[in-house]
C-alpha positions as MATLAB code, in Angstrom:
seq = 'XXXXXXXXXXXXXXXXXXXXXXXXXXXXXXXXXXXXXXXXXXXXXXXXXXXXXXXXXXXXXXXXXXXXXXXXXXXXXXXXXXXXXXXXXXXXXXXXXXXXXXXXXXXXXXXXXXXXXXXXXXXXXXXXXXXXXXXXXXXXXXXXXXXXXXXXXXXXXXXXXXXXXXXXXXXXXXXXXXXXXXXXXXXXXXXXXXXXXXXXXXXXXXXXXXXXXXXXXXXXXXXXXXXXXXXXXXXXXXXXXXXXXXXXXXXXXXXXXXXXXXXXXXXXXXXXXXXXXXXXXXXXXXXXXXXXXXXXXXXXXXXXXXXXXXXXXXXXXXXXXX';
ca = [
     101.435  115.069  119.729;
     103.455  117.978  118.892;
     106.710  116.803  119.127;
     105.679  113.485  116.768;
     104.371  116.069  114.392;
     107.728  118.149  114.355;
     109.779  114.536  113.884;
     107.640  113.951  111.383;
     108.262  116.783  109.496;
     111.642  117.061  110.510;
     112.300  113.938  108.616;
     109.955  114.769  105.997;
     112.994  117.689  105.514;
     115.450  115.653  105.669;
     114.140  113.215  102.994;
     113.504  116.316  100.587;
     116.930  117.597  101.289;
     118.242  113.949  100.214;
     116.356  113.903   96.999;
     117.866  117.576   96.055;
     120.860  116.285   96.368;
     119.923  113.590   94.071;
     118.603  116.154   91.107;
     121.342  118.630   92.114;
     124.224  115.577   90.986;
     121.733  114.745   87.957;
     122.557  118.205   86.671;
     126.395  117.814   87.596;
     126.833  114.223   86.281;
     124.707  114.097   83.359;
     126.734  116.669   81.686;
     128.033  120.130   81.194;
     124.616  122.307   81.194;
     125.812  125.097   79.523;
     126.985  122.588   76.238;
     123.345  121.307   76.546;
     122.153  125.078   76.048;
     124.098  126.621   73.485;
     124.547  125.957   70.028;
     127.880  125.251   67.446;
     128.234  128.201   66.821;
     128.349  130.129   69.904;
     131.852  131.927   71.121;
     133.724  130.909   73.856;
     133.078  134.163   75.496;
     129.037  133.763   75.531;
     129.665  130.147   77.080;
     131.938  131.709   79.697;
     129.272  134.515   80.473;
     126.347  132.095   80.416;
     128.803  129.972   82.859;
     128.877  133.036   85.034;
     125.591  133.997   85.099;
     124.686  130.275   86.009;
     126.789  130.522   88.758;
     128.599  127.087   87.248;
     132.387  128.696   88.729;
     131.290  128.094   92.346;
     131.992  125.578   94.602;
     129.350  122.851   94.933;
     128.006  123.187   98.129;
     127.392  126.724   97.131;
     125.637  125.175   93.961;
     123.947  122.846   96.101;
     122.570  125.292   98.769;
     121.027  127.456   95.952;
     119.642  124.606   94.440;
     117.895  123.581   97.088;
     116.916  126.998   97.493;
     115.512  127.966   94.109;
     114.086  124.452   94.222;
     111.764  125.881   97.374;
     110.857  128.852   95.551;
     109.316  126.792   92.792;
     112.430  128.121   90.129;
     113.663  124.862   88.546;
     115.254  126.926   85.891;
     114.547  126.508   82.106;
     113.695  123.850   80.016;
     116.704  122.810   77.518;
     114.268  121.386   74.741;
     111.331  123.954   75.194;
     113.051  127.250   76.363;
     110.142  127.442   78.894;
     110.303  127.837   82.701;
     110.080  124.566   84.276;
     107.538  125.210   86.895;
     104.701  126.346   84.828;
     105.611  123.753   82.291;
     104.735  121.192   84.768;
     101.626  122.920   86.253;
     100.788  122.900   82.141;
     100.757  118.870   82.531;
      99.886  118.392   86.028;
      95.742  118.810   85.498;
      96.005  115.771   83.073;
      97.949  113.333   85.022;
      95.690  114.227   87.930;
      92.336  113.237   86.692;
      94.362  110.187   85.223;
      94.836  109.143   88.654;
      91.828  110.099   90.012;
      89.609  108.355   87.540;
      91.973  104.656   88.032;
      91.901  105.489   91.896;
      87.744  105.302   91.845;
      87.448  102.570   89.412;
      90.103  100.571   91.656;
      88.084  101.565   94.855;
      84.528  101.008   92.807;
      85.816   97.833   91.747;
      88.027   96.054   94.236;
      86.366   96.531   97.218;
      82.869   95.044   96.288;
      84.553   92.040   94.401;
      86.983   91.829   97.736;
      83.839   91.569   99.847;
      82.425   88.509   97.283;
      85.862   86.584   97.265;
      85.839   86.442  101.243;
      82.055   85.799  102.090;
      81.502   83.146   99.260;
      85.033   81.506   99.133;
      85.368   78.193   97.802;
      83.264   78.840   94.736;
      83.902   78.511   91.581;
      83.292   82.112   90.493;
      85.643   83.931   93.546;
      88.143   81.231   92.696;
      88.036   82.253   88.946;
      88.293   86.000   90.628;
      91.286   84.770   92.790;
      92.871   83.539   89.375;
      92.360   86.998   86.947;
      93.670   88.992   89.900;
      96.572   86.812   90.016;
      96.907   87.797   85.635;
      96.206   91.354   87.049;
      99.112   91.631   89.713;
     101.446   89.733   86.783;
     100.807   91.700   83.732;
     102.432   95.262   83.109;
     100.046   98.287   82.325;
     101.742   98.840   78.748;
     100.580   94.922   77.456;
      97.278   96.101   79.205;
      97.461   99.532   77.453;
      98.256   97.809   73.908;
      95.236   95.270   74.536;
      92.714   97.270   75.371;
      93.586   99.637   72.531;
      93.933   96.502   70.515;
      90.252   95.640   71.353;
      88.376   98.890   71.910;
      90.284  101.065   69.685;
      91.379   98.646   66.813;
      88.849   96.087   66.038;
      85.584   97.922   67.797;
      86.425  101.509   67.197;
      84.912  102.389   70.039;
      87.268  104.410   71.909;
      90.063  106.992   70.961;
      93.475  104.623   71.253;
      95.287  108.169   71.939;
      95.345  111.910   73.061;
      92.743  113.880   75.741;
      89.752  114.711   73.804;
      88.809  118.361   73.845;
      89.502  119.970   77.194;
      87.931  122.883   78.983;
      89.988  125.931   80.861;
      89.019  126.604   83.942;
      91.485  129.650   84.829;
      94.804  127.799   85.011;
      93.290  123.914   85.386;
      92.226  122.083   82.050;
      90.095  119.572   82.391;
      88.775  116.967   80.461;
      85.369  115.600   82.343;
      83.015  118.779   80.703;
      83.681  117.139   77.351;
      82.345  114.351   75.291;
      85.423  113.432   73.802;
      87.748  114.250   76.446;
      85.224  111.467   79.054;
      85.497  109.285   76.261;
      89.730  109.432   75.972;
      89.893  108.838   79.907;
      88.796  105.340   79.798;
      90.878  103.253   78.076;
      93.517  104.922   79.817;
      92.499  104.890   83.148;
      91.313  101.446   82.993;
      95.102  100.106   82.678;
      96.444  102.348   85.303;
      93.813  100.934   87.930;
      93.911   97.387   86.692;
      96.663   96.404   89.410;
      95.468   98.933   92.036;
      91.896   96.715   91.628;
      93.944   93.574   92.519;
      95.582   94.775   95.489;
      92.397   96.611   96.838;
      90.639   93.059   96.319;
      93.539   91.288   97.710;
      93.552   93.399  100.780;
      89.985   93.846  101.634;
      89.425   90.025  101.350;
      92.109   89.011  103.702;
      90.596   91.702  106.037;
      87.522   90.191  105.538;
      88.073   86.598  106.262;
      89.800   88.288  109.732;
      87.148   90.183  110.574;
      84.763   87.361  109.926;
      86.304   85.298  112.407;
      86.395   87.385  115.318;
      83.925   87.116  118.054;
      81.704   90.745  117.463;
      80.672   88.885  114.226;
      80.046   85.206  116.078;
      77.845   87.333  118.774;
      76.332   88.964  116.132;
      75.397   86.026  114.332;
      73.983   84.701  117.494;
      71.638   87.362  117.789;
      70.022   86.703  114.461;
      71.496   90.027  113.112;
      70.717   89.750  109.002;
      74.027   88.400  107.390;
      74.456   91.525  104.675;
      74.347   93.707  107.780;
      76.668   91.969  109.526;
      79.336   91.252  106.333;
      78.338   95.609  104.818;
      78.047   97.329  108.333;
      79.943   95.596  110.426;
      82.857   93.570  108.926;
      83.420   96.124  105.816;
      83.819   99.098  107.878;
      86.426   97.620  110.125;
      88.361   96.418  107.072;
      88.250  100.265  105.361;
      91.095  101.360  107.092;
      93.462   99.495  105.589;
      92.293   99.979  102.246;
      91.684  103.803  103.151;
      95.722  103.963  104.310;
      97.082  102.121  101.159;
      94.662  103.675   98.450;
      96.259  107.313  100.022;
      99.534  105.785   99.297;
      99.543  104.414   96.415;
      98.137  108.031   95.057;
     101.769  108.996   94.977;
     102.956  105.474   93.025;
     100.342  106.107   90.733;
     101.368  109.761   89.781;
     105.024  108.132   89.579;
     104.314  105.404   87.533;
     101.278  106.827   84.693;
     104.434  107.447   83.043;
     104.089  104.271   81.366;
     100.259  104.104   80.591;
     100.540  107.947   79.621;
     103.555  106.961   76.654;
     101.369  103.998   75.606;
      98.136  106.182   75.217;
     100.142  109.773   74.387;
      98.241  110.676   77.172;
      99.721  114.759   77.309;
     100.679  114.671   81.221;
     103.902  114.875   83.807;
     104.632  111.204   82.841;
     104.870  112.252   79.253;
     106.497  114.639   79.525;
     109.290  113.679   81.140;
     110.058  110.741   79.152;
     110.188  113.714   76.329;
     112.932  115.207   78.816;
     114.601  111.723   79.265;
     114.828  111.651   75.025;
     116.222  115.452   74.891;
     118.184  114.807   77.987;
     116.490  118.257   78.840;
     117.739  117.904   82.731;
     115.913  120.760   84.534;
     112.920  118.864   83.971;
     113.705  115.592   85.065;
     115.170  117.303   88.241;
     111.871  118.988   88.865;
     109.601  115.611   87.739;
     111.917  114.416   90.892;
     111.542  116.771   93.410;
     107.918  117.334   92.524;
     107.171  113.606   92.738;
     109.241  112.886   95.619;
     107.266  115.767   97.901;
     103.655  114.370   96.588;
     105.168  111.119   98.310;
     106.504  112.503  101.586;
     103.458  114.425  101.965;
     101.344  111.624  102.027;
     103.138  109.861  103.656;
     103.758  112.090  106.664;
     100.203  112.757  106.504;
      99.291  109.004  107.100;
     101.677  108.618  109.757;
      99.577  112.465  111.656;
      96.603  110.573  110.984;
      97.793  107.054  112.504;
      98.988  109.469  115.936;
      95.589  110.992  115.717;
      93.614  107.762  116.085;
      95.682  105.367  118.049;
      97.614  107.582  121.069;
      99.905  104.675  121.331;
     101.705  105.703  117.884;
     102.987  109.123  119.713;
     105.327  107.559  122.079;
     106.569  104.267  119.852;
     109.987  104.193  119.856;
];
């Protein structure tokens, strides 16, 4: 077990080490950062000293190394647009894209499992079929037409909702959050809502195929047999063999989501990481789209490495797969 753990994370490593590299040539190709820091009017001289004190005059494996290095130590540098440091810039942002997440992660979980269950133990009627069909519109449709309709409907026409912003938010030390106010509960749905829309298909999609498999196996026909009561047969035993699955991609798809609110968060000027690096991608303010990178690409290699620990842990088998 501990030498799958240290491949593991030895590949974890290398994966992060890749993705530096990637953000290192962002800030080498995308152009010269001392022209994207300085003004008109400033003197050759001061560009040459800020060059210096950059360290811009070494080679690029030297660059690279204490790229990677800062990069560990949290210092992304300093925001071209803002003139802030990176880091806590991010951790400024990061609260709000969280609870984004969370809130679509439980409504996709709250949603798709129970209406997975209904499309596999009453298939063939016309209500799971019409199910089948809207999860079909809900794979198909991106989350910024969702975003636009549902602001369309709830915001527009009903006035029901905020169409934009957080609501008031609270400080707890250096987390804000939004779930201790009235208006900051109320600017979470609309938002959250299209961000979980396609994680409630595939949740659905999955637990239903698991469902019909389970259904068919022969724990279920012996349990049938015995007269057990169908809803503890399809709730106890069927659902809680199909969980796993669901458990596994729901932890994955955590990362995707945190990646790709980017979208739903422009559409509903929702203030988070997505935001606010398509604000860099407009300024062309590279340090933070190097650190949105890094940042997102270690949320995803954690989970995933800690999927794969978890997978050793319950099946043995996993340890010594080739």
């Amino acid at each position: 077990m501990l030498v799958f753990i240290i491949k593991r994370l030895g590949n974890a490593i290398l994966v992060m080490l890749a993705v530096a590299l990637l953000a290192f040539l962002i800030f080498r190709l995308a152009g010269d950062p001392v022209e994207l820091m300085v003004g008109e009017q400033t003197s050759q001289q001061d560009r040459a000293a800020l060059r210096e004190r950059l360290g811009l005059n070494d080679s690029l494996p030297t660059q690279y190394i204490r790229f990677v290095v800062n990069a560990a130590e949290g210092n992304f540098g300093v925001s071209y647009r803002n003139g802030q440091k990176v880091l806590p810039l991010i951790a400024e942002r990061f609260p709000a894209t969280l609870e984004l997440v969370f809130v679509a992660t439980l409504i996709s979980l709250v949603l798709g499992i129970p209406l997975g269950v209904l499309t596999a133990i009453k298939r063939g009627k016309w209500y799971t079929e019409g199910l089948q069909f809207l999860s079909i519109i809900g794979v198909s449709l991106p989350s910024f037409v969702v975003g636009i309709l549902l602001i369309l409907a709830f915001s527009v026409t009903m006035g029901w909702l905020p169409a934009f912003g957080r609501g008031d938010v609270v400080q707890i030390g250096w987390w804000s959050t939004g779930f201790l106010t009235q208006t900051g509960r109320a600017a979470l749905i609309l938002p959250s809502i299209a961000l979980s829309l396609y994680q409630i298909t595939l949740v659905m999609r999955l637990v239903r195929a698991e469902m019909l498999e389970v259904l068919r196996s022969d724990y279920v026909k012996f349990a049938r047999a015995r007269g057990i009561p169908r809803w503890r047969i399809y709730f106890r035993h069927a659902l809680r063999n199909c969980l796993m699955p669901v458990v596994t991609m729901t932890a994955m798809n955590v990362g995707s989501l945190i990646a790709f609110a980017l979208i739903t968060e422009t559409v509903f000027q929702w203030p988070g990481m997505g935001m606010l690096f398509i604000q860099a991608v407009t300024f062309l303010d590279i340090p933070v789209m190097a650190a949105y990178l890094c940042i997102i690409s270690f949320i995803f290699v954690v989970l995933n490495t800690l999927v794969d620990i978890a997978y050793a842990v319950i099946d043995p088998r996993l340890r010594t797969a080739r």
